[in-house]
Tab-separated table of C-alpha atoms and ligand atoms in Angstrom:
chain	number	residue	atom	x	y	z
A	1	MET	CA	134.953	130.886	94.065
A	2	HIS	CA	132.973	128.118	92.214
A	3	LEU	CA	129.217	128.532	92.656
A	4	ILE	CA	127.060	125.556	92.587
A	5	PRO	CA	123.394	126.257	91.256
A	6	VAL	CA	121.752	124.491	94.033
A	7	GLY	CA	118.107	125.285	92.829
A	8	THR	CA	118.897	123.948	89.382
A	9	ASP	CA	120.273	120.621	91.044
A	10	ILE	CA	117.272	120.018	93.231
A	11	MET	CA	114.900	120.493	90.296
A	12	GLN	CA	116.986	118.044	88.168
A	13	ALA	CA	117.119	115.600	90.841
A	14	ASN	CA	113.421	115.791	91.439
A	15	ARG	CA	112.845	115.514	87.762
A	16	GLU	CA	114.834	112.332	87.658
A	17	THR	CA	113.123	110.692	90.505
A	18	ALA	CA	109.771	111.777	89.133
A	19	ASP	CA	110.924	109.861	85.920
A	20	ALA	CA	111.342	106.764	87.916
A	21	ASN	CA	107.753	107.170	89.421
A	22	ARG	CA	106.379	107.630	86.130
A	23	GLU	CA	108.150	104.449	85.124
A	24	ALA	CA	106.927	102.561	88.103
A	25	PHE	CA	103.246	103.593	87.347
A	26	LEU	CA	103.570	102.713	84.001
A	27	ARG	CA	104.958	99.192	84.753
A	28	ASN	CA	102.366	98.502	87.350
A	29	GLY	CA	99.529	99.913	85.159
A	30	VAL	CA	98.537	102.551	87.508
A	31	TYR	CA	97.100	105.791	86.393
A	32	ALA	CA	98.253	108.663	88.927
A	33	ILE	CA	96.606	111.974	89.501
A	34	ASN	CA	98.149	114.982	91.243
A	35	ILE	CA	95.490	117.126	92.999
A	36	MET	CA	96.536	120.476	93.994
A	37	SER	CA	94.888	123.572	95.486
A	38	ALA	CA	95.248	126.198	98.194
A	39	PRO	CA	94.281	124.880	101.806
A	40	GLY	CA	90.510	124.328	102.222
A	41	ALA	CA	89.401	124.563	98.589
A	42	GLY	CA	88.007	121.202	98.859
A	43	LYS	CA	90.694	118.598	97.482
A	44	THR	CA	89.747	115.878	100.093
A	45	SER	CA	85.852	116.630	99.465
A	46	VAL	CA	86.409	116.282	95.585
A	47	LEU	CA	88.330	113.037	96.288
A	48	GLU	CA	85.603	111.698	98.445
A	49	ARG	CA	82.936	112.483	95.952
A	50	THR	CA	85.228	111.014	93.052
A	51	ILE	CA	85.844	107.962	95.059
A	52	GLU	CA	82.164	107.286	95.603
A	53	LEU	CA	81.622	107.420	91.792
A	54	LEU	CA	84.718	105.496	90.647
A	55	LYS	CA	85.063	102.872	93.335
A	56	PRO	CA	82.555	100.354	91.586
A	57	THR	CA	84.590	100.471	88.454
A	58	TYR	CA	88.447	101.023	89.399
A	59	ARG	CA	90.766	99.828	92.162
A	60	LEU	CA	91.903	102.951	93.910
A	61	GLY	CA	94.551	104.121	96.133
A	62	VAL	CA	95.331	107.525	97.916
A	63	ILE	CA	98.274	109.151	98.949
A	64	GLU	CA	97.837	112.259	101.079
A	65	GLY	CA	100.175	115.212	101.712
A	66	ASP	CA	99.959	117.481	104.565
A	67	LEU	CA	102.372	119.297	107.130
A	68	VAL	CA	100.957	117.365	110.146
A	69	THR	CA	98.298	115.052	111.055
A	70	THR	CA	96.640	112.197	109.274
A	71	PHE	CA	93.067	113.514	109.292
A	72	ASP	CA	92.803	113.321	105.431
A	73	ALA	CA	94.302	109.758	105.042
A	74	ASP	CA	91.704	108.656	107.912
A	75	ARG	CA	88.860	110.266	105.766
A	76	ILE	CA	89.920	108.308	102.846
A	77	ALA	CA	90.652	105.001	104.725
A	78	ALA	CA	86.889	105.206	106.428
A	79	MET	CA	85.721	104.799	102.748
A	80	GLY	CA	87.475	101.474	102.371
A	81	VAL	CA	90.156	102.736	100.026
A	82	PRO	CA	94.005	102.037	100.955
A	83	SER	CA	95.516	105.463	101.837
A	84	TYR	CA	99.026	106.448	102.935
A	85	GLN	CA	99.566	109.987	104.616
A	86	ILE	CA	102.746	111.889	104.124
A	87	THR	CA	103.507	114.428	106.819
A	88	THR	CA	106.195	117.179	105.243
A	89	GLY	CA	106.688	119.052	108.722
A	90	THR	CA	107.351	122.301	107.203
A	91	VAL	CA	107.732	121.629	103.381
A	92	CYS	CA	104.915	123.403	101.339
A	93	HIS	CA	104.505	120.781	98.654
A	94	LEU	CA	105.216	117.102	97.834
A	95	ASP	CA	108.175	116.192	95.805
A	96	ALA	CA	108.926	113.023	93.744
A	97	ARG	CA	111.072	111.612	96.392
A	98	MET	CA	108.273	111.520	99.092
A	99	VAL	CA	105.854	110.049	96.576
A	100	HIS	CA	108.535	107.473	95.598
A	101	ASN	CA	109.193	106.386	99.163
A	102	SER	CA	105.360	106.204	99.899
A	103	LEU	CA	104.818	103.741	97.040
A	104	HIS	CA	106.370	100.983	99.375
A	105	HIS	CA	103.333	101.246	101.328
A	106	PHE	CA	101.057	100.128	98.569
A	107	ASP	CA	100.676	97.275	96.449
A	108	ILE	CA	100.637	99.283	93.437
A	109	SER	CA	100.451	96.433	91.180
A	110	SER	CA	97.007	95.860	92.466
A	111	LEU	CA	95.795	99.363	91.737
A	112	ASP	CA	94.132	100.974	88.643
A	113	VAL	CA	94.243	104.677	89.846
A	114	LEU	CA	96.408	106.507	92.462
A	115	PHE	CA	95.369	109.782	93.677
A	116	ILE	CA	97.932	111.928	95.317
A	117	GLU	CA	96.489	114.856	97.263
A	118	ASN	CA	99.145	117.430	97.384
A	119	VAL	CA	99.946	119.902	100.457
A	120	GLY	CA	97.411	122.658	100.601
A	121	ASN	CA	99.345	125.727	98.978
A	122	LEU	CA	98.719	127.818	95.719
A	123	VAL	CA	102.085	128.246	94.335
A	124	CYS	CA	104.951	125.574	95.352
A	125	PRO	CA	103.186	122.274	94.558
A	126	ALA	CA	103.015	123.357	90.920
A	127	GLU	CA	106.721	123.630	90.560
A	128	PHE	CA	107.576	119.862	91.494
A	129	GLU	CA	106.717	117.034	89.300
A	130	LEU	CA	105.776	114.061	90.947
A	131	GLY	CA	105.704	111.541	87.975
A	132	GLU	CA	101.872	111.931	87.688
A	133	ASP	CA	99.747	111.145	84.474
A	134	LEU	CA	97.346	113.914	85.296
A	135	LYS	CA	97.625	117.161	87.255
A	136	ILE	CA	94.422	118.999	88.370
A	137	MET	CA	93.551	121.830	90.392
A	138	VAL	CA	90.594	122.340	92.573
A	139	TYR	CA	89.929	126.071	93.302
A	140	SER	CA	87.371	127.289	95.542
A	141	THR	CA	85.219	129.964	93.996
A	142	VAL	CA	84.922	131.695	97.370
A	143	GLU	CA	88.458	132.672	97.167
A	144	GLY	CA	87.772	135.450	94.548
A	145	ALA	CA	87.662	135.784	90.562
A	146	GLU	CA	91.002	137.344	90.273
A	147	LYS	CA	93.280	134.686	91.862
A	148	PRO	CA	94.138	133.022	88.255
A	149	LYS	CA	95.814	136.257	87.347
A	150	LYS	CA	97.711	136.765	90.640
A	151	TYR	CA	98.893	132.950	91.156
A	152	PRO	CA	98.836	131.856	87.442
A	153	LEU	CA	101.228	128.888	87.639
A	154	MET	CA	99.070	126.282	89.234
A	155	PHE	CA	96.199	127.028	86.818
A	156	HIS	CA	98.724	126.945	83.829
A	157	GLU	CA	100.038	123.687	84.876
A	158	ALA	CA	96.629	122.228	85.537
A	159	GLU	CA	95.240	119.714	83.005
A	160	ALA	CA	91.613	120.211	84.285
A	161	VAL	CA	90.396	123.059	86.926
A	162	VAL	CA	87.676	122.090	89.246
A	163	LEU	CA	85.867	125.294	90.580
A	164	ASN	CA	84.355	124.058	93.908
A	165	LYS	CA	81.792	125.414	96.442
A	166	ILE	CA	79.506	126.814	93.741
A	167	ASP	CA	76.562	126.510	96.016
A	168	LEU	CA	78.267	129.501	98.019
A	169	LEU	CA	78.215	131.766	94.838
A	170	PRO	CA	75.148	133.725	96.048
A	171	TYR	CA	76.662	134.338	99.291
A	172	SER	CA	80.517	135.321	98.125
A	173	GLY	CA	79.183	137.715	95.501
A	174	VAL	CA	82.121	136.103	93.316
A	175	SER	CA	81.247	136.093	89.315
A	176	LEU	CA	81.644	132.633	87.932
A	177	ASP	CA	81.673	134.260	84.473
A	178	GLU	CA	84.647	136.291	85.592
A	179	LEU	CA	86.406	133.652	87.221
A	180	THR	CA	85.960	131.496	84.360
A	181	ARG	CA	87.336	134.070	81.910
A	182	ASN	CA	90.504	134.811	84.161
A	183	VAL	CA	91.199	130.920	84.243
A	184	ARG	CA	90.850	130.994	80.441
A	185	GLU	CA	93.154	133.768	80.259
A	186	VAL	CA	96.022	131.984	82.091
A	187	ASN	CA	95.016	128.400	80.667
A	188	PRO	CA	93.183	128.416	77.267
A	189	TYR	CA	92.853	124.663	77.042
A	190	ALA	CA	92.027	122.909	80.433
A	191	PRO	CA	88.392	121.933	80.765
A	192	ILE	CA	86.887	123.850	83.570
A	193	PHE	CA	84.225	122.208	85.826
A	194	PRO	CA	82.214	124.215	88.155
A	195	VAL	CA	81.062	121.940	90.981
A	196	SER	CA	79.626	121.716	94.470
A	197	CYS	CA	80.992	118.951	96.655
A	198	ARG	CA	77.997	120.006	99.203
A	199	THR	CA	74.981	119.609	96.633
A	200	GLY	CA	76.558	117.303	94.070
A	201	GLU	CA	76.060	119.845	91.159
A	202	GLY	CA	78.389	119.558	88.214
A	203	LEU	CA	80.129	116.278	89.491
A	204	GLY	CA	78.550	114.345	86.673
A	205	GLY	CA	80.632	116.437	83.959
A	206	TRP	CA	83.787	116.048	85.849
A	207	ILE	CA	83.555	112.258	86.528
A	208	ASP	CA	82.890	111.656	83.004
A	209	TRP	CA	85.656	113.577	81.843
A	210	LEU	CA	88.029	111.861	84.346
A	211	LYS	CA	86.760	108.352	83.471
A	212	ARG	CA	87.682	109.147	79.843
A	213	GLN	CA	91.027	110.125	80.686
A	214	ILE	CA	91.812	107.020	82.622
A	215	ASP	CA	90.209	104.653	80.133
A	216	GLU	CA	92.141	106.406	77.159
A	217	ALA	CA	95.476	106.082	78.868
A	218	ARG	CA	94.918	102.461	79.827
A	219	ALA	CA	93.848	101.583	76.289
A	220	ASP	CA	97.113	103.192	75.004
A	221	ARG	CA	99.185	101.423	77.490
A	222	GLN	CA	97.527	98.199	76.638
A	223	HIS	CA	98.196	98.860	72.921
A	224	THR	CA	102.106	99.813	73.534
A	225	ILE	CA	102.390	96.619	75.740
A	226	SER	CA	100.763	94.390	72.792
A	227	ALA	CA	102.892	96.244	70.109
A	228	THR	CA	106.072	95.456	72.061
A	229	ALA	CA	105.221	91.919	73.243
B	1	GDP	N1	79.625	124.942	100.842
B	1	GDP	C1	80.559	124.009	100.566
B	1	GDP	N2	81.744	123.563	101.491
B	1	GDP	C2	82.628	122.718	100.907
B	1	GDP	C3	82.390	122.208	99.389
B	1	GDP	N3	83.551	121.296	99.328
B	1	GDP	C4	84.266	121.517	100.525
B	1	GDP	N4	83.547	122.171	101.298
B	1	GDP	C5	84.075	122.461	102.907
B	1	GDP	O1	85.264	123.065	102.818
B	1	GDP	C6	86.182	122.598	103.637
B	1	GDP	C7	87.400	121.981	103.338
B	1	GDP	O2	87.304	121.069	102.463
B	1	GDP	P1	88.395	119.977	102.165
B	1	GDP	O3	87.890	118.916	101.513
B	1	GDP	O4	89.017	119.593	103.823
B	1	GDP	O5	89.494	120.960	101.619
B	1	GDP	P2	91.277	120.713	101.323
B	1	GDP	O6	91.875	121.325	102.411
B	1	GDP	O7	91.415	121.118	100.028
B	1	GDP	O8	91.284	119.043	101.236
B	1	GDP	C8	85.430	121.629	104.517
B	1	GDP	O9	84.677	122.016	105.590
B	1	GDP	C9	84.357	121.149	103.673
B	1	GDP	O10	83.079	120.460	104.171
B	1	GDP	C10	81.589	122.687	98.761
B	1	GDP	O11	81.291	122.289	97.462
B	1	GDP	N5	80.592	123.626	99.406
B	2	MG	MG1	92.752	117.946	102.451
């Protein structure tokens, strides 16, 4: 009997499509950001706050991922930003193929930044490359200080960790210091941004950092294009 390692093939196929997405983003000058978190941690809220602050400077688009409904894409469209909702049915993450297919719904050459809000799940989204330039994670401080140790993969993969809902710390009793230490243990490098989308606290530092990432990547690309022209 000949066994085919199905899991390996799926991940390899996903990587190849992610590479094609990366190439499409590069060719069209789009900086793509994958936002991951458990359901309800505040991905859409962080996006809304981020869009308010980036919209004057960049041309933005948003891909939303959920099992069902267009609630989140509708929230983004209400802000005057092009959005497309992927509904995955029962699948707990976005994969590169879903993102690839959804690109046809945008004129991506007219965008500077494409946000991809992943399906709410603390595990699976971190396993699937989408071809993004940046992976960020939103974590709700209400969920407890120990989760980075119990669910390390997403914390490890993230290039920035946004610790949301700090306005609720006095009520949840969660220690921000302990949570930050636990994130650091799993990921020594990613910047950590404690924020509240409710009060706006901490969002300035997050936005400044994000703008720097976008601008540096765009400058690098410009440099590469000029060097090869
Ligand atoms: N108190 C408080 N609530 C928040 C904050 N950010 C988001 N929420 C609420 O948390 C819930 C889930 O937010 P949402 O952005 O939809 O989370 P998502 O499922 O990760 O996209 C909503 O009721 C938000 O109003 C915050 O910083 N503080
Ligand atoms: Mg959402």
